[in-house]
Amino acid sequence: MTSRRLPVLAVTLGDPAGIGPEITARTLADPDTGALAHAIAVGDAAVLRRAVAVCGLDVSVNAVGSVGEARFEPGTIDVLDLGIAGDDLEWGTVSTVAGRSAVAAIEAATRAALAGEVDGIVTAPINKEAIWAAGSRHLGHTEMLGELTGAEHFDTMFVVRGLKIFFTTRHVSLRTALDQITEERVAGSIRQALTALRVFGHQEPRLAVAAINPHGGEGGHFGDEEITALRPAVEKAAAEGLGVVGPIPADSVFHQGLQGRFDGVLSHFHDQGHIPAKTVDFEGTVSVTVGLPILRTSVDHGTAFDIAGTGQASPATMAAAFRAAAEFSGSRDRIRAAYGTGSRG
């Protein structure tokens, strides 16, 4: 009987002065994690050893120079050692060295994924001030990954209890987000969401488009975005045979999705999608970047400088991101086919 090949996942340590190394160490030291996928941490061995000590874990750290050197042995965490940051960084402090280490880890993990050495990457939180101090011009992980992979378009997909949540706009003010809601933009987001649902295992995806205004606008009395942008985009997509309905009032559409009526929900601004997901399961909500030619999952929280170095940080979100990456690793070929160089979602 042939044993099942476990996927290989690269897990970045994030900002060395934050909680990333601690939650990574706890996750990769868990035997249940090893049953899902082989893992190689990416960052600085000295930083990981410090995190192991802070967390009181009974595991050893095996520093390697390439993915191929990893042993994937129980009781050992393999780490692709970048040799940038040592164990003398001050916890909870913005540092140029920490920013440089965080950026280098993302770059190394991405190279490994593009080369097919790993089946996906899982990212721990970074600090924007630190990466900017180190010379990065990117707003964060997603933009950096977009440039590194040559992706033409990329979006965030939340996964919470099986429901996948998408966003028409991202990190902009609510006022700006509303100004950006046009029929064309919503139509594009519908297509991208449906592509992502197919890539991640839904052969005949069912997508609901959330309304923006209370009660879906009440025929224009409470706002007209449903009339001018949302409904026309939905109707045209549905006329093409695509599995999309809406707009459905936002105070019920997420509940309906969690009940299994839909595979995904298209929300339109940051908090509209974040609040229901995190209220339902804060620690279990996983962020997946769609549109990249590689699989990338992530925790959906920051570096928590206030508790970094105390060993108190819960690894639940990192464990959830790791489980999701292990589950979605089977989509690697579909991801490359849909989002590879020159492909569009």
Tab-separated table of C-alpha atoms in Angstrom, residues 175 178-183 186 210-233 247 268:
chain	number	residue	atom	x	y	z
A	175	ARG	CA	-16.011	56.831	1.990
A	178	LEU	CA	-18.309	53.584	-1.552
A	179	ASP	CA	-16.942	55.860	-4.275
A	180	GLN	CA	-15.241	52.849	-5.858
A	181	ILE	CA	-18.413	50.749	-6.083
A	182	THR	CA	-19.298	50.719	-9.788
A	183	GLU	CA	-21.073	48.154	-11.920
A	186	VAL	CA	-18.492	44.674	-8.975
A	210	ALA	CA	-24.044	41.338	-0.319
A	211	ALA	CA	-26.047	44.541	-0.395
A	212	ILE	CA	-24.473	47.717	0.925
A	213	ASN	CA	-27.363	49.716	2.336
A	214	PRO	CA	-29.846	48.791	5.098
A	215	HIS	CA	-32.558	46.423	3.800
A	216	GLY	CA	-30.773	46.423	0.444
A	217	GLY	CA	-31.598	50.103	-0.046
A	218	GLU	CA	-35.412	49.756	0.088
A	219	GLY	CA	-35.822	50.582	-3.597
A	220	GLY	CA	-33.442	53.519	-3.418
A	221	HIS	CA	-34.874	55.144	-0.300
A	222	PHE	CA	-31.845	54.143	1.797
A	223	GLY	CA	-29.205	54.453	-0.914
A	224	ASP	CA	-28.955	53.532	-4.568
A	225	GLU	CA	-25.782	51.435	-4.927
A	226	GLU	CA	-27.935	48.315	-5.245
A	227	ILE	CA	-29.799	49.875	-8.178
A	228	THR	CA	-26.890	51.531	-9.988
A	229	ALA	CA	-24.096	48.995	-9.491
A	230	LEU	CA	-24.845	45.764	-7.649
A	231	ARG	CA	-28.036	44.480	-9.266
A	232	PRO	CA	-26.970	45.220	-12.865
A	233	ALA	CA	-23.674	43.414	-12.320
A	247	PRO	CA	-27.815	41.760	-3.729
A	268	HIS	CA	-17.820	45.346	-0.598
